Coordinates of C-alpha atoms and ligand atoms in Angstrom, one line a residue:
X28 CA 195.7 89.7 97.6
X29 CA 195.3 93.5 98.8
X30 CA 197.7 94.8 100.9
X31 CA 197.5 98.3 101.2
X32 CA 194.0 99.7 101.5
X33 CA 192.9 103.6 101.3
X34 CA 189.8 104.0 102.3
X35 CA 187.7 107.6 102.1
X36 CA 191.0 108.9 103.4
X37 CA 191.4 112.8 104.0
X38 CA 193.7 115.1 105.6
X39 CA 193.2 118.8 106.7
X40 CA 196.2 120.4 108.3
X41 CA 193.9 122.9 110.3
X42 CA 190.9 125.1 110.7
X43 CA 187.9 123.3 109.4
X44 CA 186.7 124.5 106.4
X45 CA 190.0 124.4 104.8
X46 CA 190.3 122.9 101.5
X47 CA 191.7 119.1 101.9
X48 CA 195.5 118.7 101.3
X49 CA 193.8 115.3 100.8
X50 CA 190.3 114.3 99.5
X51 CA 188.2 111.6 100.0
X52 CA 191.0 109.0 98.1
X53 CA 190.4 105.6 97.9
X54 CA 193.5 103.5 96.9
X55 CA 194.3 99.8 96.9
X56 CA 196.9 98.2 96.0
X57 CA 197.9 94.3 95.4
X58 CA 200.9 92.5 97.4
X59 CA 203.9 92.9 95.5
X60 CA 202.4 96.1 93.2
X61 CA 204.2 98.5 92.1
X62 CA 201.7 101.6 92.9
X63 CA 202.1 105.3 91.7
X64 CA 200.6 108.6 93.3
X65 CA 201.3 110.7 89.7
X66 CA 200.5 115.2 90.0
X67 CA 201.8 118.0 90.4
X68 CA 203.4 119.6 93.3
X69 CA 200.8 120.1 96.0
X70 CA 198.5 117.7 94.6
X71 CA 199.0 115.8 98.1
X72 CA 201.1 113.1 97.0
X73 CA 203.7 113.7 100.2
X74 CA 200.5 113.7 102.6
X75 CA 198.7 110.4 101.4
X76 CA 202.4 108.2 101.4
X77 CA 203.1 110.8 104.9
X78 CA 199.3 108.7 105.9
X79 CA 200.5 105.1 104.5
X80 CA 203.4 105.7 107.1
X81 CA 202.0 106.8 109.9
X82 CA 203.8 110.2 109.9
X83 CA 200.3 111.6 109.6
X84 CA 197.3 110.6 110.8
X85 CA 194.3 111.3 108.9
X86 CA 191.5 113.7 109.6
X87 CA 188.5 111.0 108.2
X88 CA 189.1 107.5 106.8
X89 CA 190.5 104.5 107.3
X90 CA 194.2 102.6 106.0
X91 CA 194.7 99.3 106.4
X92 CA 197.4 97.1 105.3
X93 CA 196.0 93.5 105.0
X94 CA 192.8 92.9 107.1
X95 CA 194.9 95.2 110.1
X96 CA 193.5 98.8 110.4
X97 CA 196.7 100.7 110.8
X98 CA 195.0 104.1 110.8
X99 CA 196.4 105.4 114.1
X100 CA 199.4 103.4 114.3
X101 CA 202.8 105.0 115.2
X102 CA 205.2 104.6 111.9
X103 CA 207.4 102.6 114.0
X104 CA 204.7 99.5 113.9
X105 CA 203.4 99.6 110.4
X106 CA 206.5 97.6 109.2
X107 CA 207.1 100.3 106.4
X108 CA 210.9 101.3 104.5
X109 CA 210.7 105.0 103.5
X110 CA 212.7 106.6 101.1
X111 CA 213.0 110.1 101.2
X112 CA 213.2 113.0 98.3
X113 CA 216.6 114.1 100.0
X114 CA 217.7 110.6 101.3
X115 CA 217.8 112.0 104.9
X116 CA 221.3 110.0 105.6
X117 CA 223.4 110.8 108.3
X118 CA 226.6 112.5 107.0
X119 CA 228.8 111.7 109.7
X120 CA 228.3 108.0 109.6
X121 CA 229.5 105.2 107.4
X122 CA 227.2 103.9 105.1
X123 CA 226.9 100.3 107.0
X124 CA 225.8 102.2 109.9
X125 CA 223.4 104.2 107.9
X126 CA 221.8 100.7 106.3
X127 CA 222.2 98.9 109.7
X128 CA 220.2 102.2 111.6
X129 CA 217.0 100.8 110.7
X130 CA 218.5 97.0 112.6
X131 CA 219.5 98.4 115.4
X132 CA 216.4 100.1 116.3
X133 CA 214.3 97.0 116.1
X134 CA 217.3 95.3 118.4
X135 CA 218.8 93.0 115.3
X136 CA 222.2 91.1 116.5
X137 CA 225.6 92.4 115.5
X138 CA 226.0 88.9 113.5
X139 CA 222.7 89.0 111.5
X140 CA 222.7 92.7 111.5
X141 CA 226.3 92.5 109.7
X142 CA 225.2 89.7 107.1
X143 CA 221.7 92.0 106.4
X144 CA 223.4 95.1 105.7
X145 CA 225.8 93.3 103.0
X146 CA 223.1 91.8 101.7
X147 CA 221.4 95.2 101.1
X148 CA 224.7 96.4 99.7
X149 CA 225.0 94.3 97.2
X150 CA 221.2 94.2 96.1
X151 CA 221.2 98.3 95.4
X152 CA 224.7 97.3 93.6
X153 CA 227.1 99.1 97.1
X154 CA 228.9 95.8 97.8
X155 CA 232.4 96.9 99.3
X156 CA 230.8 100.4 99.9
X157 CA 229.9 99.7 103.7
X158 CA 233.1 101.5 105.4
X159 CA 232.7 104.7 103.1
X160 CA 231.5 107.9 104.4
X161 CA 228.0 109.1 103.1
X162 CA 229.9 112.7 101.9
X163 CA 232.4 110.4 99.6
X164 CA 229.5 109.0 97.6
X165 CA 228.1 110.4 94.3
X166 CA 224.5 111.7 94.5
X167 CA 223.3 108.3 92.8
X168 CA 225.2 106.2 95.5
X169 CA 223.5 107.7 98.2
X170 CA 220.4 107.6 96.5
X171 CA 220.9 103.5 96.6
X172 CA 222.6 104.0 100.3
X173 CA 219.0 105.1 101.1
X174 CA 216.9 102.5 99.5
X175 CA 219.3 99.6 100.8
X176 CA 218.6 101.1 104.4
X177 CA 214.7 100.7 103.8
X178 CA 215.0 97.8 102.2
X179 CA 217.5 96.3 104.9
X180 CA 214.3 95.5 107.6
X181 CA 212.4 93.9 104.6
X182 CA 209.5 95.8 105.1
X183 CA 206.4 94.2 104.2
X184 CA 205.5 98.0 102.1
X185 CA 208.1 100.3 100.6
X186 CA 207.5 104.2 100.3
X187 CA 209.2 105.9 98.0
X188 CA 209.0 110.3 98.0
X189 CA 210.0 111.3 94.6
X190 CA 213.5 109.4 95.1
X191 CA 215.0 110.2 92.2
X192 CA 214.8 113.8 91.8
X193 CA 218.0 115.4 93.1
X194 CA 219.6 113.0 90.2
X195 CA 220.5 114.2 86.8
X196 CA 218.1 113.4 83.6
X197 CA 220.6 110.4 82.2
X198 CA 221.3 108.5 86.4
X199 CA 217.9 109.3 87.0
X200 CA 216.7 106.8 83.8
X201 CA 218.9 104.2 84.8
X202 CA 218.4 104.6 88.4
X203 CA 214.5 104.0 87.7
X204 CA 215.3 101.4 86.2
X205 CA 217.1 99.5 89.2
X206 CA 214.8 100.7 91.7
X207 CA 212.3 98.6 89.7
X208 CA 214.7 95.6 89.1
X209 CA 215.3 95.7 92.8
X210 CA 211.7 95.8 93.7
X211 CA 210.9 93.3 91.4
X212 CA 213.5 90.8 92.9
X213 CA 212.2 91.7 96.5
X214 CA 208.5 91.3 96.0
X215 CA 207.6 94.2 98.1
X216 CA 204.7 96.2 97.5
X217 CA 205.9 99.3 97.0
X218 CA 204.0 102.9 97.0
X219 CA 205.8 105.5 94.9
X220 CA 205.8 109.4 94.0
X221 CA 206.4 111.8 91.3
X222 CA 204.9 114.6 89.6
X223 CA 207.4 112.8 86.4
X224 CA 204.6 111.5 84.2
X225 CA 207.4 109.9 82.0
X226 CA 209.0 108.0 85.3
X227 CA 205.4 107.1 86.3
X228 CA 204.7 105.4 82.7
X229 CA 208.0 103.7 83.0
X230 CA 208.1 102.1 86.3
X231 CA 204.5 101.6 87.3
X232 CA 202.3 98.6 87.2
X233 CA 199.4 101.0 88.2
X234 CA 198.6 105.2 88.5
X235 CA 196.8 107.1 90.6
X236 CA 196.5 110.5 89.0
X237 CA 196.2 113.4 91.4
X238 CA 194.9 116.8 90.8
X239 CA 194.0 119.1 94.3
X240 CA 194.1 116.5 96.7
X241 CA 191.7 114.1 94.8
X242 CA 192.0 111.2 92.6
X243 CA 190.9 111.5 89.0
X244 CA 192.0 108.3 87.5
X245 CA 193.2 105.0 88.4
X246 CA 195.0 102.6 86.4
X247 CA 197.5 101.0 84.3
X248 CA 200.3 103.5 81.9
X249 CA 198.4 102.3 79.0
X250 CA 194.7 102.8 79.8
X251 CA 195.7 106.2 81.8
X252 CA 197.8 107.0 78.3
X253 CA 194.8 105.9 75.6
X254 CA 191.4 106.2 78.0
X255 CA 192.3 109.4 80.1
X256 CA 189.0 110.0 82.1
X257 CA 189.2 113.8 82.5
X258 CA 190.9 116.5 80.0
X259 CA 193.4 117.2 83.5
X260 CA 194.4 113.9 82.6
X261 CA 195.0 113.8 79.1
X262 CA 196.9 116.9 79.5
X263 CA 199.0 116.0 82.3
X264 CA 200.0 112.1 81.0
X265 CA 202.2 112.8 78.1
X266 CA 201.2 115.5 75.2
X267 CA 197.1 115.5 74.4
X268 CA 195.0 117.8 72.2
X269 CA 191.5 118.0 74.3
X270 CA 188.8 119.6 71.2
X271 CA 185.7 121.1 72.3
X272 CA 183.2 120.0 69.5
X273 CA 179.5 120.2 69.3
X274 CA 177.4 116.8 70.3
X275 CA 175.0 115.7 67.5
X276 CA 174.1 112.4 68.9
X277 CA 175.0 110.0 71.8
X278 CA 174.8 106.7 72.6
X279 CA 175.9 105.0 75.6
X280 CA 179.5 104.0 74.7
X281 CA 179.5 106.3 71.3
X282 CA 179.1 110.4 70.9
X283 CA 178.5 111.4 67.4
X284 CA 180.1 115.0 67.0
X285 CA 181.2 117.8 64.4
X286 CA 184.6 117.9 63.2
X287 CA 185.8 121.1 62.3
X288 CA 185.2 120.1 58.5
X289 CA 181.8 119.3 59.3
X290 CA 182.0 116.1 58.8
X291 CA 180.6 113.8 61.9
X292 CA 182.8 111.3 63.5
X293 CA 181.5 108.7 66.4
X294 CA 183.7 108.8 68.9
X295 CA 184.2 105.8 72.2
X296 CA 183.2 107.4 74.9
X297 CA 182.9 105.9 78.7
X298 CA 179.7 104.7 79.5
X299 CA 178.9 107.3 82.5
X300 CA 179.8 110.4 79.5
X301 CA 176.3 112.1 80.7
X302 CA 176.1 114.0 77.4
X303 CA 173.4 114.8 75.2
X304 CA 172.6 116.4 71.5
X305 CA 172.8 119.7 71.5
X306 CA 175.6 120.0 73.9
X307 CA 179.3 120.6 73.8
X308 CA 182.0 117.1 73.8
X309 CA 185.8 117.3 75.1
X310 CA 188.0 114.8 72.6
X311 CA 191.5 114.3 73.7
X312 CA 193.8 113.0 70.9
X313 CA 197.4 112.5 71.1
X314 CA 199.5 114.8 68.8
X315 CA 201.6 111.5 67.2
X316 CA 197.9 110.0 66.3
X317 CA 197.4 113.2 64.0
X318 CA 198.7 112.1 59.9
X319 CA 199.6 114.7 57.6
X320 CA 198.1 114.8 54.5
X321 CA 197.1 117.2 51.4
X322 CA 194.0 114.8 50.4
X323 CA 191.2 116.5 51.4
X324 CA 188.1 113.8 52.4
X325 CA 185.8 113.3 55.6
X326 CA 188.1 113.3 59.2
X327 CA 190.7 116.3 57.3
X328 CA 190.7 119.4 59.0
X329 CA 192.7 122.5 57.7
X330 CA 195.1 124.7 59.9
X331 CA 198.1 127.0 59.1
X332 CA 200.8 125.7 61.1
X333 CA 202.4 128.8 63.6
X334 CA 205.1 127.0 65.0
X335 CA 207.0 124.6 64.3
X336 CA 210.4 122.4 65.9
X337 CA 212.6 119.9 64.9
X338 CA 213.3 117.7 68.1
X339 CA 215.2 114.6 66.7
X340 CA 212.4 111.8 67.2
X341 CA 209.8 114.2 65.6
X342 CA 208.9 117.4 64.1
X343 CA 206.3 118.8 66.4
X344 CA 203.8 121.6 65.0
X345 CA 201.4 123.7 66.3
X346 CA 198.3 124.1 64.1
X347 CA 196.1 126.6 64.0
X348 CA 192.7 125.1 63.2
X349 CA 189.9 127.2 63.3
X350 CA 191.3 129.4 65.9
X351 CA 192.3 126.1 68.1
X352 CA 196.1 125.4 68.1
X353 CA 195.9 122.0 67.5
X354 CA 199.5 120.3 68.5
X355 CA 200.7 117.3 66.0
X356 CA 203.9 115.6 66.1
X357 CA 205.1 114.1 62.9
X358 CA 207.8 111.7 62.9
X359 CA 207.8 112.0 58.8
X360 CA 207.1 115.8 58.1
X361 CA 206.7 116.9 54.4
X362 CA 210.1 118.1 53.1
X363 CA 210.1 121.7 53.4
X364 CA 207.6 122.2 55.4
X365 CA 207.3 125.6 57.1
X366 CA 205.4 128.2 59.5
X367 CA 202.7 130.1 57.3
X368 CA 202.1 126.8 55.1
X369 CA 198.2 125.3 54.9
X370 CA 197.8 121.7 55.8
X371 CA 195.6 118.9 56.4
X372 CA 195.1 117.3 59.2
X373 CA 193.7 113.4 59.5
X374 CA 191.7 112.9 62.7
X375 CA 191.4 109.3 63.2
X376 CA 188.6 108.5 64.9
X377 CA 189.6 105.0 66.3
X378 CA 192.4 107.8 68.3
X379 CA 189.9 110.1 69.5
X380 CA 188.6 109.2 73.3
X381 CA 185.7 111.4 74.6
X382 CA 186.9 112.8 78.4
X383 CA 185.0 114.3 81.1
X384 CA 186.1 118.0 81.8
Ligands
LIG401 P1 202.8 117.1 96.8 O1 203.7 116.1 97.6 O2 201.9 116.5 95.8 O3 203.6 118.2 96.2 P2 201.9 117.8 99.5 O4 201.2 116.5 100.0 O5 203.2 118.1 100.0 O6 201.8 117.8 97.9 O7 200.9 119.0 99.8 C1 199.5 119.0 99.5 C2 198.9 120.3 100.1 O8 199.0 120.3 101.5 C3 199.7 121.6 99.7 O9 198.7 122.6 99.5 C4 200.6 121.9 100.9 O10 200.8 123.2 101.0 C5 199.7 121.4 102.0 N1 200.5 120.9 103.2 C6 201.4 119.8 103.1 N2 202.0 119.6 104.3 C7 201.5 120.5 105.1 C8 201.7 120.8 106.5 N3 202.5 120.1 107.3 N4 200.9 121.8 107.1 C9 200.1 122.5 106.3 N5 199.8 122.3 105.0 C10 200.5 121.3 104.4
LIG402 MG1 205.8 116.0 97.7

């Protein structure tokens, strides 16, 4: 069942002409979802969850939220729980009055209001919490403070603004991890920001990949990870090598190109790839899919490695190939390897993915 629907939806802030803080983005997403906007700052992420609640209005398009066009509705009638980047508590209250503010607004009774707010305590993990004040909590507390007070009117959709990052690296792991455990318990769809690629992978069930107020890619971690439509994408999701090569054949789902050792390689490539013999291919491969080898045979390009660190997990080089750094982490690097020293590189091609530029 769709629940939240984005439908051509733009925003300019002012004169026309303009360039779109939002572009043309067209978004849905399941009851129940966990739904990321994924980019980096001022790729419009704040503007199209701002749109999903009703804080802005867009300039051209439609949101619904079911079969209900809630395009022009006031934020206090979508039946939305936001959570915001700096939590947006109110210091000089307890933190039951800060999860019951939401309640008292929509005219809850003291009774029920009382037995929701516990409730919401002890979902985010706060039960005994509720007569602290907000300035005696940890930064992580109030972080769950804030997502118990939108959860606490069970909001049909949750809105989450880059939650998580006034935490540091090791709460902010775990946190992600409850916020998802938490959703997952409540079954509410939930729409959720970060420029965190890493945090995006983690929590998401599906990605929408931003770049200048337009969508480049929807879909799971895994197909935006290994089928990255456009070299932005490959880049921006995890570490990717994107090589320009020269085309020397296509077909509609395979483009035969020329490896830096000559040899030719047919690489997957999406069906709309538009590319033709003669002309110039974008391969993205990830820089743990690149072996190291001394064998030289068909798929092994040489390069000099100019850089070269030791991060625990792996050993990641740069590799100059060609005059293309080409990046490679090893998790097994030859003993003694070092900058200066010739290498081979293996290319599989079942890890090379053709992208769109
Ligand atoms: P993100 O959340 O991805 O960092 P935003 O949605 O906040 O990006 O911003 C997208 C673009 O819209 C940016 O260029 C930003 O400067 C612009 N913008 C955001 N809010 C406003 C506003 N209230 N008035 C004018 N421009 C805005
Ligand atoms: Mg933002």
């Amino acid at each position: 069942m769709i629940d939240v629907t984005l439908e051509s939806v733009s925003k300019r802030f002012s004169r026309a002409g303009d360039t779109a803080a939002v572009d043309d983005v067209d978004i849905t997403i399941a009851a129940g979802e966990f739904f990321t906007l994924l980019g980096p700052s001022g790729c419009g992420k704040t503007t199209t969850l701002r749109m999903v609640a009703g804080f802005y209005f867009p300039t051209s398009g439609r949101i619904r939220f079911g079969d209900q066009d809630v395009t022009r509705r006031p934020p206090n009638k979508r039946d939305t729980g936001m959570v915001f980047q700096n939590y947006a508590l109110f210091p000089h209250m307890s933190v039951a009055q800060n999860v019951a503010y939401g309640l008292k607004i929509r005219k809850v009774g003291r009774a029920e209001s009382k037995r929701r707010v516990e409730e919401a305590l002890s979902q985010v993990h706060l039960a005994g919490y509720g007569e602290r004040r907000i300035d005696q909590l940890s930064g992580g507390q109030q972080q769950r403070v804030a997502l118990a007070r939108a959860l606490v009117i069970r909001p049909r959709t949750l809105l989450l603004d880059e939650p998580l990052s006034n935490l540091d690296a090791k709460l902010r792991e775990e946190t992600r991890v409850e916020i998802r455990r938490i959703q997952r318990e409540a079954g509410t769809t939930s729409l959720y920001v970060t420029h965190d690629q890493a945090e995006a992978m983690a929590m998401s069930d599906r990605i929408a990949v931003m770049e200048s107020g337009r969508v480049r890619q929807i879909g799971a971690p895994q197909e935006i990870y290994h089928r990255p439509a456009t070299s932005f994408v490959a880049r921006f999701i995890g570490r990717s090598n994107v090589l320009s090569l020269p085309v020397l054949g296509a077909g509609p789902e395979t483009v035969t190109v020329r490896l830096p050792d000559s040899s030719q390689v047919g690489v997957a490539a999406p069906a709309d790839h538009g590319l033709a013999t003669g002309g110039t291919a974008l391969v993205s491969i990830r820089p743990e899919h690149i072996g190291l080898t001394s064998a030289t045979e068909p798929g092994v390009v040489t390069g000099r490695v100019t850089e070269l660190e030791f991060t625990g997990m792996s050993t990641n080089l740069l590799v100059d190939v060609a005059g293309e750094a080409v990046q490679v982490a090893a998790v097994d690097p030859p003993a003694g390897i070092a900058v200066g020293d010739q290498l081979g590189l293996r290319l599989p091609r079942e890890r090379m993915w053709l992208v769109r530029p």
